[in-house]
Short mmCIF file of C-alpha atoms in Angstrom, two decimals:
data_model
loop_
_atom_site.label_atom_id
_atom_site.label_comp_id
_atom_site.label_asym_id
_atom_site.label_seq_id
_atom_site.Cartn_x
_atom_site.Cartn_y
_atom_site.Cartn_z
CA UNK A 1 0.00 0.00 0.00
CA UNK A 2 1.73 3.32 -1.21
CA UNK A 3 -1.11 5.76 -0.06
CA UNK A 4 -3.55 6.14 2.65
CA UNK A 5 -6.08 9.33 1.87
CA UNK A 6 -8.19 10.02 4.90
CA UNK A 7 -11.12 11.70 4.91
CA UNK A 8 -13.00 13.16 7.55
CA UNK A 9 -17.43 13.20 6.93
CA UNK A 10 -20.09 15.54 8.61
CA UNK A 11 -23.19 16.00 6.73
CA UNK A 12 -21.48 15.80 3.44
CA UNK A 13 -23.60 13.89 1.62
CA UNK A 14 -24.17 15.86 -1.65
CA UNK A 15 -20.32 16.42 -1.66
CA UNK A 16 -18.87 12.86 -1.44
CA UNK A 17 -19.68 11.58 -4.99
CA UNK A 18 -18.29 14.89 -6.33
CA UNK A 19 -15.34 14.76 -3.94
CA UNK A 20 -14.88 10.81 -4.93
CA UNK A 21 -14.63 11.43 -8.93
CA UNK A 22 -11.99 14.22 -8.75
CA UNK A 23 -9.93 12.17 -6.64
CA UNK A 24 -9.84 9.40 -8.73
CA UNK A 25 -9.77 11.57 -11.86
CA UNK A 26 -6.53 12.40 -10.60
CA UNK A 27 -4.98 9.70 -9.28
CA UNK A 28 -6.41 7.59 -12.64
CA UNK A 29 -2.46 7.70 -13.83
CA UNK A 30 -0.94 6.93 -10.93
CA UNK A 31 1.45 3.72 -10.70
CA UNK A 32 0.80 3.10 -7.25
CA UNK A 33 -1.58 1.33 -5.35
CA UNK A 34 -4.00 3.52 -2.51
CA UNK A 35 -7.32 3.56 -0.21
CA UNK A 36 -9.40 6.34 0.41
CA UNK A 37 -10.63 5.87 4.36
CA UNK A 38 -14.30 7.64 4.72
CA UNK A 39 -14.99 8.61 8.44
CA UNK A 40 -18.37 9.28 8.92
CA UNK A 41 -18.38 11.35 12.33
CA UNK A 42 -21.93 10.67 12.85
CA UNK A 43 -23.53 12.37 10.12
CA UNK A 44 -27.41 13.15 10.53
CA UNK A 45 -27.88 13.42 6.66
CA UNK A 46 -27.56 10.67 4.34
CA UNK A 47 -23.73 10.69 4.07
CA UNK A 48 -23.29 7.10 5.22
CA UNK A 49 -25.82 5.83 2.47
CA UNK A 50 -23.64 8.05 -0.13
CA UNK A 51 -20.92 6.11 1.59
CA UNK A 52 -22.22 2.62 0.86
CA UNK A 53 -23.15 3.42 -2.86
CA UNK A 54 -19.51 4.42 -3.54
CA UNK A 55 -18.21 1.55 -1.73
CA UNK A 56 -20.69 -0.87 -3.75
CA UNK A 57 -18.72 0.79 -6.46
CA UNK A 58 -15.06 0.76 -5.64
CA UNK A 59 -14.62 -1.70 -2.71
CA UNK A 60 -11.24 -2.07 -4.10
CA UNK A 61 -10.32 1.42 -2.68
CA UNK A 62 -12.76 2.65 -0.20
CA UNK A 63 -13.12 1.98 3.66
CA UNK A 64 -15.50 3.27 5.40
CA UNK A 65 -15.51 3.82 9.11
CA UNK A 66 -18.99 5.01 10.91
CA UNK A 67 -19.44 6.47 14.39
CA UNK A 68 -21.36 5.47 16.84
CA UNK A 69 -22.37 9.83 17.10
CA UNK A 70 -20.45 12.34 16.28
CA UNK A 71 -17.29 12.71 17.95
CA UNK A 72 -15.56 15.70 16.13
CA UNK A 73 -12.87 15.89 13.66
CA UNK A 74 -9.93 15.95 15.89
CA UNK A 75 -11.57 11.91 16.87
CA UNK A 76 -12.23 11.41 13.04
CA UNK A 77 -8.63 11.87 12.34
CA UNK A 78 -7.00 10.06 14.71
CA UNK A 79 -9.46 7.16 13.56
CA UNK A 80 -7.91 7.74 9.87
CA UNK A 81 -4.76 7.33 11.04
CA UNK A 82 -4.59 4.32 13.28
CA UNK A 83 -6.83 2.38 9.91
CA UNK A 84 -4.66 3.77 7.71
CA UNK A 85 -1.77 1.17 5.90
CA UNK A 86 0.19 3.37 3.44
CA UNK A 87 3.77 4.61 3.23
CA UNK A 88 2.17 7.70 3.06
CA UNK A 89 -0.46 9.37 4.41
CA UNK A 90 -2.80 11.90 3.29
CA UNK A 91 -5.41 14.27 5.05
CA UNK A 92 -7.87 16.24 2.90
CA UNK A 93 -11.41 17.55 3.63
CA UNK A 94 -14.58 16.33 1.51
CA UNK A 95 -16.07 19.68 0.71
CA UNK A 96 -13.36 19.78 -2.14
CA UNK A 97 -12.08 23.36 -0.75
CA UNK A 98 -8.82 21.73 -0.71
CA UNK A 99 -8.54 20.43 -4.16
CA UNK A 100 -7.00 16.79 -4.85
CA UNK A 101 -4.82 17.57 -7.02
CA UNK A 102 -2.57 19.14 -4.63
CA UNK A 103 -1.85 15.81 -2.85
CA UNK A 104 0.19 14.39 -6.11
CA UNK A 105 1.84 17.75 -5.77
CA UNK A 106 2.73 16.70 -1.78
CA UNK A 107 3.23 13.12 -2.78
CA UNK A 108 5.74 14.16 -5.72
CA UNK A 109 7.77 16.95 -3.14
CA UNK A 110 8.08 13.78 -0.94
CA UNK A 111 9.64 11.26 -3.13
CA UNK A 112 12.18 14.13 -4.48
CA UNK A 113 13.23 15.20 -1.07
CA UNK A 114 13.88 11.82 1.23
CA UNK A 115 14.79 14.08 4.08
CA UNK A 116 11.35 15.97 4.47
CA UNK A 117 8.95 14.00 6.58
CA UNK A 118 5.56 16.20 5.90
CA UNK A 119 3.99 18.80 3.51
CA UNK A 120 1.68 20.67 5.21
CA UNK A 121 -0.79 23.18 2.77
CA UNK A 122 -1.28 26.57 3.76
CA UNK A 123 -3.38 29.55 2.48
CA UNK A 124 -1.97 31.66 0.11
CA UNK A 125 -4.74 33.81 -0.07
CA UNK A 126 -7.50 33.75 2.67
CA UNK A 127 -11.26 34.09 1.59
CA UNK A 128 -12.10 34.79 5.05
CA UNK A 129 -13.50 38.02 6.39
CA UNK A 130 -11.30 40.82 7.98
CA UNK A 131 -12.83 40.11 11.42
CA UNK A 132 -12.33 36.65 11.20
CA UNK A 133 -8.83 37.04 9.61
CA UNK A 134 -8.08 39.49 12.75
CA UNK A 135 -9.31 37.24 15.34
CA UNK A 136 -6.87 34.29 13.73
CA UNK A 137 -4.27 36.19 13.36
CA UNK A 138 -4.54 37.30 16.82
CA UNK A 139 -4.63 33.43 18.01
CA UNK A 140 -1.55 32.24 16.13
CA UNK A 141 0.41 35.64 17.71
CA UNK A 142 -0.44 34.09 21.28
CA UNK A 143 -0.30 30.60 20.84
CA UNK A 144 3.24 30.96 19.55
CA UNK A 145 3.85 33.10 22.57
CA UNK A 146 2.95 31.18 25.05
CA UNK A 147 3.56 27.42 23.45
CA UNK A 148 7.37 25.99 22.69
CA UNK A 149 6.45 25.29 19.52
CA UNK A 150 5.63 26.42 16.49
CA UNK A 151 2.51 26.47 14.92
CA UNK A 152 2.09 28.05 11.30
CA UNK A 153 0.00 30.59 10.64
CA UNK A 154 -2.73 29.36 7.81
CA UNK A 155 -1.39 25.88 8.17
CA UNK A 156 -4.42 23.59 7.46
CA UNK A 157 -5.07 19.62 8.14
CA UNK A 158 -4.24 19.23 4.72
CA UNK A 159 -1.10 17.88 4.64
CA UNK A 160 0.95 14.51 3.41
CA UNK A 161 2.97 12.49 6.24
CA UNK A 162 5.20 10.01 5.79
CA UNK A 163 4.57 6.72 7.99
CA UNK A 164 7.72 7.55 10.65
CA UNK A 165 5.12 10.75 11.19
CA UNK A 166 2.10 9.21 11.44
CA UNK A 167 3.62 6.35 14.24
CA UNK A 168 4.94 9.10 16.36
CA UNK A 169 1.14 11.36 16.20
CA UNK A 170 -0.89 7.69 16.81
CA UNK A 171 1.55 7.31 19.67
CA UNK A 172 0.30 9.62 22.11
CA UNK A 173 -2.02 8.72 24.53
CA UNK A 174 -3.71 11.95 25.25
CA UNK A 175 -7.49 12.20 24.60
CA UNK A 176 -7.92 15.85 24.47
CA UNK A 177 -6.68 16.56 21.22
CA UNK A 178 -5.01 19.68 19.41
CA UNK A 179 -4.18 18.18 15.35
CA UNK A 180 -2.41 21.55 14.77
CA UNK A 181 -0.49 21.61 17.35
CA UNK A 182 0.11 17.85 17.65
CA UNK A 183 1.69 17.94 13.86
CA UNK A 184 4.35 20.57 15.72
CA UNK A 185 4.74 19.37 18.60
CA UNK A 186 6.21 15.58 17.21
CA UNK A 187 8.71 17.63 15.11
CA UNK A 188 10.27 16.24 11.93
CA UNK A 189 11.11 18.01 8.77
CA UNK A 190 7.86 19.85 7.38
CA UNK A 191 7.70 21.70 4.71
CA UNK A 192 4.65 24.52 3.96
CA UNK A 193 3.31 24.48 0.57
CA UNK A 194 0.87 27.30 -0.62
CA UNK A 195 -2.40 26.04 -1.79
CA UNK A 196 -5.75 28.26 -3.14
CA UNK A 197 -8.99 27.33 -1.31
CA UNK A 198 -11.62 26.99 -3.00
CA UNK A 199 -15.49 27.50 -2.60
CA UNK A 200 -17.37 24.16 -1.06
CA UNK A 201 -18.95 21.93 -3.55
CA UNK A 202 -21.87 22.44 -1.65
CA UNK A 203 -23.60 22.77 2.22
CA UNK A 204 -21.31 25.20 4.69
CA UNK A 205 -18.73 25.45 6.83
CA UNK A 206 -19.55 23.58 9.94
CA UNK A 207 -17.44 26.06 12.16
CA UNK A 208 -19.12 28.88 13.52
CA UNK A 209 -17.16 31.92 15.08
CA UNK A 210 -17.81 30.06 18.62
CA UNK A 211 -16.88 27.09 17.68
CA UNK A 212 -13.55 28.68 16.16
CA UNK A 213 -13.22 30.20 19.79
CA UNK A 214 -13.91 27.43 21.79
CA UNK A 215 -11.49 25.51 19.59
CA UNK A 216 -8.43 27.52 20.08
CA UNK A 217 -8.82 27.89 23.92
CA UNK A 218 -8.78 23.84 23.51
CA UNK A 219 -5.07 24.54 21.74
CA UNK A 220 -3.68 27.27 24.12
CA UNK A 221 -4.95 25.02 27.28
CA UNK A 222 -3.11 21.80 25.52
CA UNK A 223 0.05 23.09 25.00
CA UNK A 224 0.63 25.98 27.18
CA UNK A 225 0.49 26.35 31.14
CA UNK A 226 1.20 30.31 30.15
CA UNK A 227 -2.59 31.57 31.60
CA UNK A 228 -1.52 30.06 35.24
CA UNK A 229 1.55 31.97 35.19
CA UNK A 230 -0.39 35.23 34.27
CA UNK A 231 -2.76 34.56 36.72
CA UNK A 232 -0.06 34.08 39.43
CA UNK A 233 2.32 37.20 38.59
CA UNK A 234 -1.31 39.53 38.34
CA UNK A 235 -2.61 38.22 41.75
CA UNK A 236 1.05 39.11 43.11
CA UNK A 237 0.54 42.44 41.34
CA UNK A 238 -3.07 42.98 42.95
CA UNK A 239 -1.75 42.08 46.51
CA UNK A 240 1.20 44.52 46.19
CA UNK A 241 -1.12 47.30 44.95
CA UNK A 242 -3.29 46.77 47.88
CA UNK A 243 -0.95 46.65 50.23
CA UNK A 244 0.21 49.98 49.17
CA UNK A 245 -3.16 51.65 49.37
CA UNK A 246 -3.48 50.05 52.74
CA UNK A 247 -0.96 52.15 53.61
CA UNK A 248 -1.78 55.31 52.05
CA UNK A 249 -5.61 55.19 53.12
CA UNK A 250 -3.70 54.66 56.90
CA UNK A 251 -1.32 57.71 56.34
CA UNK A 252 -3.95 59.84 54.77
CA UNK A 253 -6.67 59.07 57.60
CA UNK A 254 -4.05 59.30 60.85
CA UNK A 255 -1.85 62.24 59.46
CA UNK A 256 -3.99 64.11 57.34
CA UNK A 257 -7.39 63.35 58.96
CA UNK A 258 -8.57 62.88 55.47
CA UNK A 259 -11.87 60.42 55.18
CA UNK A 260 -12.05 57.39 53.63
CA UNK A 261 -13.20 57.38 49.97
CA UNK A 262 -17.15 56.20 49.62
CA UNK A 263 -18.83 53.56 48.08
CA UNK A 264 -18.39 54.17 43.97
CA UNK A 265 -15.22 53.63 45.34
CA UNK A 266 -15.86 50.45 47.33
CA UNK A 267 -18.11 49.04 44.81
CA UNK A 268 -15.22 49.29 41.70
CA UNK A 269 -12.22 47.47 43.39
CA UNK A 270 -14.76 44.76 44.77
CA UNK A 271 -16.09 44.25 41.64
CA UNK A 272 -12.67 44.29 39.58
CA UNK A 273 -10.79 41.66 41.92
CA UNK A 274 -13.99 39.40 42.00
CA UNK A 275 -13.63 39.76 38.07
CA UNK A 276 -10.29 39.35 37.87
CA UNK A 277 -10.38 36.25 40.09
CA UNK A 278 -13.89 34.62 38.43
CA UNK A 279 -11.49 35.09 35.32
CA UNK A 280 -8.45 32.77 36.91
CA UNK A 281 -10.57 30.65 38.44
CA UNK A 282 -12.04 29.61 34.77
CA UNK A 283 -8.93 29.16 33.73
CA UNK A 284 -7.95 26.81 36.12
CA UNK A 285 -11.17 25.11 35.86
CA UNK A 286 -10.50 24.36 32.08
CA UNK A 287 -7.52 22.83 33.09
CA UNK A 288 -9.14 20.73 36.07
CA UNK A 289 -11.77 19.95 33.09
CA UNK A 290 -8.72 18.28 30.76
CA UNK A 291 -7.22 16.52 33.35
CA UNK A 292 -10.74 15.23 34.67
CA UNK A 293 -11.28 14.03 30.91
CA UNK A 294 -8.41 12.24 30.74
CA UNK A 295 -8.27 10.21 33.93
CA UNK A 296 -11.55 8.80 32.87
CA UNK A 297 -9.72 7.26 29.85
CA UNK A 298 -12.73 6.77 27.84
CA UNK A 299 -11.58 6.44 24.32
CA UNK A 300 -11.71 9.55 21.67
CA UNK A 301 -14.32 7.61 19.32
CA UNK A 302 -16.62 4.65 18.92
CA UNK A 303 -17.17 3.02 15.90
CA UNK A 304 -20.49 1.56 15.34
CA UNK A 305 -19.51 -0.21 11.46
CA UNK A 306 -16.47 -0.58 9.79
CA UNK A 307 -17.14 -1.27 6.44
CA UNK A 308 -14.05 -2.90 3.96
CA UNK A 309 -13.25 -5.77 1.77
CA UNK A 310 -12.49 -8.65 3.64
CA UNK A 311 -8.81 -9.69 2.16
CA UNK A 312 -8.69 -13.38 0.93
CA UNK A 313 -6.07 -15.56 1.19
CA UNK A 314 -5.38 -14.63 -3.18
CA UNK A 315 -5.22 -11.10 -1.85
CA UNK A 316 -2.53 -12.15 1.24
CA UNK A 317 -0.11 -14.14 -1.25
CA UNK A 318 0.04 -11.49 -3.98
CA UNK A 319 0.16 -8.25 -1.89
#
């Protein structure tokens, strides 16, 4: 098996066929053998009976692995990878924004350069709106911060990875997962191409500005303990600035004879620690809330049907 393409599925049901025949339009003059693996993350559409029709078609090719619910795409590609068999290993969304082609273009960088491990595909040109495009820019600024690594700015989950790469991301056991960092964080040599999105086939985008949000918190909390350090060196801050005003209210009122400011007063410093400690207090509680996850060691996903020709023992002897 030369290459693995994995595919991650939510609601895509009027964009797999489409997705299916420009993939194998381009890889029709290829020399080498591949599978496409179809994760179905619990689609409420008809995307798994899309799913079967193709496979009817091309069980040569095509596995399909279904859900018990949905568990999100971070689950869906770690499923991918552990099914996956080829050298090399592909990851490409099914809303054919990231066009096929590009992975003979990964593929081809690959097998001319033996000492890069990945190619990761990046947007050259964002068709995102300015307040979106702010509020990511903003992310990859802090995350790269706060974080040892490195994580690309515009760097997608559409990328090529040799099987050395692939090993070393199945390896870890953690359960809350971060794919973009993750692909940093096991290192080897990666190299960025430039790639041109393009509009979805059909259906939208199944992130949301909150979902975004929620998203990159997940990534900051994973591979940075940077907010507890803030929230240590601020409440040292806070306690040093009240000490001094303890002091100065004390000089003020014994020396001076000078009263005690009133409640407006009162009512802003209460209510800015309480904020500023509600704030830390959240943090720390989404980092309680990983650590809670992953003691209970459930596992990231469930499949319900995993659907793929059974090899026969003809199949065994001539592979």
């Amino acid at each position: 098996m030369k290459l693995s393409v994995i595919v991650p599925c939510y609601n895509e049901e009027n964009n797999i066929y489409p997705f299916y025949e420009a993939l194998v339009q381009i890889f029709k003059d290829i020399y080498f053998d591949y599978e496409i693996i179809f994760i179905n993350d619990g689609s409420k559409d008809k995307t798994l009976s899309e799913l079967k029709k193709l496979f009817s078609r091309d069980n040569e090719h095509i596995h399909i692995i279904h859900f018990s619910r949905n568990f999100g795409k971070e689950a869906a590609l770690l499923a991918g990878l552990e099914a996956s068999q080829g050298e090399f290993v592909s990851i490409i969304d099914a809303d054919l924004q990231q066009n096929p082609k590009y992975i003979i273009q990964m593929l081809t960088y690959l097998e001319e350069n033996p000492d890069c491990d990945c190619v990761a595909a990046y947007q050259d040109i964002r068709k995102e709106g300015k307040i979106l495009t702010f509020f990511k820019d903003c992310f990859y600024n802090l995350i790269n911060k706060m974080t040892e690594i490195e994580i690309v700015r515009s760097a997608s989950d559409f990328r090529t990875l040799r099987r050395n790469v692939v090993d070393a991301i199945i390896s870890l056991p953690e359960r809350c997962r971060f794919s973009k960092g993750i692909f940093s964080w096991v290192g080897f040599n990666t190299y960025y191409m430039p790639y041109t999105v393009e509009d979805r086939a059909s259906g939208e985008s199944k992130w949301s500005f909150w979902k975004l949000f929620a998203y990159a918190l997940d990534g900051i909390i994973a591979f940075s303990t940077t907010p507890l350090v803030i929230a240590s060196i601020l409440g040292v801050i806070l306690c040093f600035v009240a000490f001094i005003l303890i002091f100065v209210i004390v000089i003020k009122t014994l020396v001076w004879g000078d009263p005690v400011a009133g409640f407006p007063t009162l009512a802003t410093l209460i209510l800015l620690s309480a904020g500023v400690q509600l704030l830390f207090i959240g943090i720390l509680g989404q980092y309680l809330a990983k650590s809670y996850t992953e003691s209970k060691h459930r596992p990231v996903y469930i499949v319900k049907e995993h659907i793929k020709k059974e090899k026969t023992s003809h199949d065994i002897i001539n592979k």
